[in-house]
């Protein structure tokens, strides 16, 4: 039996914390679970900004592509670019 990789099951996401007025960029296989983990304070950085709201995400086919896109966004070091993505988002989420 051959195991085939599921296509399109990885995501990059941007979270926003009104409390600290900051964005957080990450990648995951499970958007809802990862948001719950951030809001549970399981990360040193994100624990300071609870509650976090997911304001943007992109779906990619592989973990490698998701990590590459995450790094691409982070390397810009630009709040303006992040806010551009968020304001022109193709994807939004509730919750």
N, CA, C and O of each residue as an XYZ file, in Angstrom:
380
protein
N       0.839     -1.186      0.000
C       0.000      0.000      0.000
C       0.878      1.241      0.000
O       1.817      1.342      0.790
N       0.581      2.166     -0.865
C       1.347      3.398     -0.971
C       0.662      4.492     -0.172
O      -0.557      4.653     -0.219
N       1.470      5.236      0.557
C       0.932      6.364      1.318
C       1.104      7.630      0.494
O       2.216      7.978      0.100
N       0.014      8.303      0.242
C       0.076      9.554     -0.495
C      -0.146     10.714      0.456
O      -0.994     10.667      1.347
N       0.633     11.744      0.242
C       0.517     12.942      1.077
C      -0.755     13.691      0.706
O      -1.053     13.877     -0.473
N      -1.499     14.117      1.715
C      -2.673     14.927      1.446
C      -2.238     16.287      0.924
O      -1.289     16.887      1.429
N      -2.933     16.755     -0.074
C      -2.591     18.025     -0.710
C      -3.381     19.156     -0.066
O      -4.562     19.010      0.250
N      -2.699     20.297      0.123
C      -3.378     21.486      0.599
C      -3.763     21.471      2.062
O      -4.779     22.058      2.434
N      -2.979     20.817      2.900
C      -3.339     20.677      4.299
C      -2.431     21.455      5.250
O      -2.431     21.187      6.451
N      -1.678     22.388      4.751
C      -0.811     23.199      5.598
C      -1.199     24.662      5.439
O      -1.690     25.087      4.393
N      -0.966     25.416      6.499
C      -1.398     26.808      6.511
C      -0.324     27.711      7.100
O       0.414     27.312      8.001
N      -0.246     28.924      6.585
C       0.437     29.988      7.315
C      -0.698     30.860      7.831
O      -1.749     30.980      7.202
N      -0.464     31.462      8.981
C      -1.521     32.267      9.584
C      -0.921     33.493     10.238
O       0.251     33.520     10.612
N      -1.756     34.501     10.362
C      -1.369     35.717     11.085
C      -2.401     35.932     12.176
O      -3.606     35.963     11.927
N      -1.897     36.079     13.388
C      -2.745     36.383     14.538
C      -2.528     37.832     14.931
O      -1.476     38.411     14.661
N      -3.527     38.408     15.569
C      -3.408     39.776     16.072
C      -3.862     39.824     17.524
O      -4.870     39.224     17.897
N      -3.100     40.547     18.332
C      -3.460     40.783     19.726
C      -3.725     42.265     19.919
O      -2.826     43.094     19.778
N      -4.959     42.585     20.241
C      -5.311     43.979     20.542
C      -4.623     44.416     21.831
O      -4.235     45.575     21.980
N      -4.478     43.482     22.750
C      -3.884     43.772     24.059
C      -2.474     44.353     23.954
O      -2.137     45.305     24.659
N      -1.644     43.773     23.065
C      -0.269     44.265     22.911
C      -0.033     44.923     21.543
O       1.079     45.348     21.233
N      -1.106     45.001     20.726
C      -1.042     45.630     19.415
C       0.078     45.040     18.554
O       0.879     45.770     17.970
N       0.117     43.701     18.487
C       1.154     43.011     17.721
C       0.534     41.908     16.879
O      -0.547     41.392     17.162
N       1.285     41.570     15.814
C       0.931     40.449     14.958
C       1.877     39.291     15.244
O       3.010     39.489     15.683
N       1.399     38.094     14.991
C       2.217     36.891     15.125
C       1.998     36.057     13.870
O       0.861     35.870     13.437
N       3.077     35.558     13.287
C       3.002     34.768     12.055
C       3.508     33.361     12.355
O       4.544     33.188     12.998
N       2.768     32.358     11.884
C       3.187     30.984     12.099
C       2.668     30.064     11.013
O       1.982     30.504     10.091
N       3.000     28.768     11.125
C       2.455     27.785     10.191
C       2.011     26.554     10.976
O       2.535     26.266     12.053
N       1.043     25.836     10.425
C       0.443     24.712     11.132
C      -0.312     23.809     10.161
O      -0.527     24.162      9.002
N      -0.707     22.646     10.651
C      -1.598     21.757      9.914
C      -3.042     21.948     10.374
O      -3.975     21.569      9.667
N      -3.227     22.536     11.558
C      -4.569     22.649     12.131
C      -4.771     24.066     12.684
O      -4.304     24.389     13.776
N      -5.460     24.890     11.926
C      -5.643     26.304     12.300
C      -6.341     26.478     13.644
O      -5.884     27.252     14.484
N      -7.437     25.770     13.852
C      -8.200     25.956     15.091
C      -7.427     25.495     16.315
O      -7.411     26.182     17.336
N      -6.786     24.333     16.221
C      -6.014     23.818     17.356
C      -4.864     24.758     17.696
O      -4.583     25.014     18.867
N      -4.198     25.270     16.655
C      -3.053     26.150     16.908
C      -3.499     27.452     17.572
O      -2.814     27.947     18.467
N      -4.624     28.009     17.156
C      -5.139     29.221     17.794
C      -5.461     28.946     19.263
O      -5.161     29.767     20.130
N      -6.068     27.798     19.540
C      -6.371     27.421     20.929
C      -5.087     27.326     21.757
O      -5.055     27.759     22.908
N      -4.026     26.756     21.165
C      -2.748     26.642     21.879
C      -2.170     28.011     22.189
O      -1.681     28.240     23.295
N      -2.220     28.924     21.229
C      -1.717     30.286     21.477
C      -2.522     30.961     22.586
O      -1.948     31.607     23.463
N      -3.835     30.816     22.553
C      -4.679     31.458     23.561
C      -4.628     30.769     24.915
O      -5.077     31.332     25.914
N      -4.087     29.559     24.960
C      -3.892     28.873     26.237
C      -2.578     29.295     26.893
O      -2.267     28.860     28.001
N      -1.809     30.144     26.206
C      -0.564     30.647     26.776
C       0.582     29.658     26.722
O       1.481     29.714     27.561
N       0.572     28.748     25.751
C       1.601     27.709     25.676
C       2.917     28.196     25.074
O       3.902     27.459     25.070
N       2.944     29.419     24.572
C       4.166     30.000     24.020
C       4.510     31.244     24.831
O       3.625     32.017     25.196
N       5.786     31.433     25.108
C       6.219     32.572     25.913
C       5.781     33.899     25.287
O       5.244     34.762     25.981
N       6.007     34.064     23.982
C       5.652     35.329     23.339
C       4.142     35.521     23.285
O       3.635     36.569     23.685
N       3.427     34.521     22.798
C       1.995     34.715     22.599
C       1.217     34.738     23.907
O       0.093     35.238     23.938
N       1.785     34.210     24.985
C       1.074     34.245     26.270
C       0.854     35.682     26.746
O      -0.091     35.958     27.485
N       1.724     36.589     26.322
C       1.614     38.000     26.724
C       0.480     38.734     25.997
O       0.055     39.806     26.428
N      -0.014     38.147     24.884
C      -0.986     38.864     24.076
C      -2.391     38.287     24.079
O      -3.251     38.748     23.329
N      -2.630     37.297     24.900
C      -3.947     36.642     24.938
C      -5.027     37.681     25.229
O      -4.854     38.488     26.142
N      -6.107     37.689     24.506
C      -6.522     36.741     23.465
C      -6.011     37.135     22.079
O      -5.928     38.318     21.747
N      -5.675     36.137     21.286
C      -5.263     36.316     19.900
C      -6.445     36.032     18.991
O      -7.294     35.194     19.294
N      -6.484     36.744     17.868
C      -7.526     36.546     16.860
C      -6.822     36.251     15.538
O      -5.887     36.953     15.152
N      -7.273     35.224     14.860
C      -6.702     34.918     13.549
C      -7.288     35.908     12.544
O      -8.505     35.991     12.377
N      -6.410     36.657     11.878
C      -6.866     37.688     10.950
C      -6.538     37.357      9.499
O      -6.992     38.048      8.588
N      -5.750     36.300      9.278
C      -5.348     35.948      7.920
C      -4.802     34.533      7.910
O      -4.192     34.083      8.879
N      -5.029     33.833      6.797
C      -4.345     32.570      6.573
C      -4.267     32.262      5.090
O      -5.061     32.757      4.290
N      -3.294     31.434      4.744
C      -3.143     30.920      3.389
C      -2.989     29.415      3.493
O      -2.335     28.920      4.411
N      -3.578     28.688      2.573
C      -3.473     27.236      2.537
C      -2.419     26.855      1.501
O      -2.429     27.364      0.380
N      -1.507     25.955      1.882
C      -0.454     25.510      0.979
C      -0.427     23.984      0.935
O      -0.978     23.313      1.807
N       0.215     23.460     -0.081
C       0.176     22.016     -0.307
C       1.131     21.221      0.568
O       0.838     20.075      0.909
N       2.277     21.807      0.941
C       3.262     21.067      1.725
C       3.748     21.904      2.906
O       3.628     23.129      2.906
N       4.290     21.232      3.898
C       4.866     21.922      5.048
C       6.038     22.787      4.601
O       6.231     23.891      5.109
N       6.810     22.290      3.663
C       7.949     23.046      3.142
C       7.498     24.369      2.529
O       8.114     25.407      2.769
N       6.420     24.336      1.734
C       5.887     25.563      1.142
C       5.358     26.511      2.215
O       5.536     27.725      2.119
N       4.710     25.958      3.233
C       4.171     26.786      4.314
C       5.296     27.473      5.078
O       5.212     28.666      5.372
N       6.337     26.733      5.398
C       7.473     27.333      6.120
C       8.171     28.389      5.270
O       8.576     29.436      5.776
N       8.308     28.109      3.984
C       8.937     29.069      3.081
C       8.123     30.373      3.045
O       8.694     31.462      3.101
N       6.817     30.261      2.953
C       5.943     31.452      2.917
C       5.980     32.197      4.248
O       5.999     33.428      4.271
N       5.991     31.454      5.360
C       6.088     32.073      6.690
C       7.364     32.910      6.782
O       7.327     34.058      7.224
N       8.483     32.339      6.368
C       9.772     33.040      6.416
C       9.756     34.254      5.485
O      10.283     35.314      5.824
N       9.152     34.088      4.319
C       9.053     35.196      3.361
C       8.339     36.399      3.986
O       8.790     37.536      3.846
N       7.241     36.147      4.667
C       6.489     37.232      5.314
C       7.301     37.834      6.453
O       7.382     39.054      6.589
N       7.905     36.969      7.275
C       8.688     37.457      8.420
C       9.896     38.279      7.979
O      10.233     39.277      8.617
N      10.550     37.868      6.894
C      11.747     38.575      6.421
C      11.452     40.003      5.983
O      12.340     40.856      6.011
N      10.240     40.266      5.587
C       9.892     41.630      5.178
C       9.952     42.586      6.365
O      10.155     43.788      6.188
N       9.778     42.057      7.572
C       9.819     42.871      8.795
C       8.991     44.149      8.634
O       9.409     45.242      9.016
N       7.815     43.968      8.060
C       7.000     45.128      7.737
C       5.576     44.973      8.245
O       4.824     44.117      7.778
N       5.224     45.797      9.191
C       3.845     45.814      9.675
C       2.902     46.241      8.553
O       1.780     45.745      8.450
N       3.376     47.176      7.706
C       2.555     47.629      6.575
C       2.220     46.468      5.647
O       1.088     46.362      5.175
N       3.184     45.602      5.383
C       2.945     44.460      4.503
C       1.936     43.506      5.144
O       1.028     43.018      4.472
N       2.092     43.244      6.429
C       1.151     42.367      7.136
C      -0.250     42.975      7.083
O      -1.220     42.268      6.808
N      -0.364     44.255      7.340
C      -1.673     44.908      7.306
C      -2.252     44.918      5.890
O      -3.471     44.868      5.722
N      -1.386     44.983      4.865
C      -1.836     44.865      3.484
C      -2.445     43.478      3.250
O      -3.530     43.360      2.679
N      -1.745     42.433      3.693
C      -2.270     41.069      3.541
C      -3.618     40.933      4.234
O      -4.574     40.408      3.661
N      -3.684     41.408      5.464
C      -4.908     41.285      6.253
C      -6.059     42.039      5.591
O      -7.174     41.522      5.512
N      -5.799     43.246      5.118
C      -6.888     44.048      4.551
C      -7.330     43.534      3.181
O      -8.443     43.828      2.746
N      -6.484     42.780      2.502
C      -6.826     42.226      1.189
C      -6.987     40.719      1.248
O      -6.849     40.035      0.233
N      -7.271     40.211      2.406
C      -7.303     38.768      2.607
C      -8.323     38.065      1.732
O      -9.438     38.537      1.511
N      -7.889     36.920      1.249
C      -8.787     36.073      0.481
C      -9.511     35.137      1.439
O     -10.584     34.619      1.132
N      -8.902     34.928      2.610
C      -9.467     34.010      3.606
C      -9.692     34.773      4.894
O      -8.876     35.605      5.290
N     -10.777     34.490      5.524
C     -11.013     35.029      6.856
C     -11.550     33.888      7.698
O     -11.943     32.845      7.175
N     -11.562     34.089      8.971
C     -12.028     33.021      9.833
C     -12.864     33.590     10.955
O     -12.730     34.756     11.326
N     -13.705     32.769     11.473
C     -14.541     33.149     12.603
C     -14.085     32.309     13.772
O     -13.841     31.111     13.631
N     -13.968     32.941     14.930
C     -13.607     32.166     16.116
C     -12.284     32.468     16.525
O     -11.801     31.911     17.511
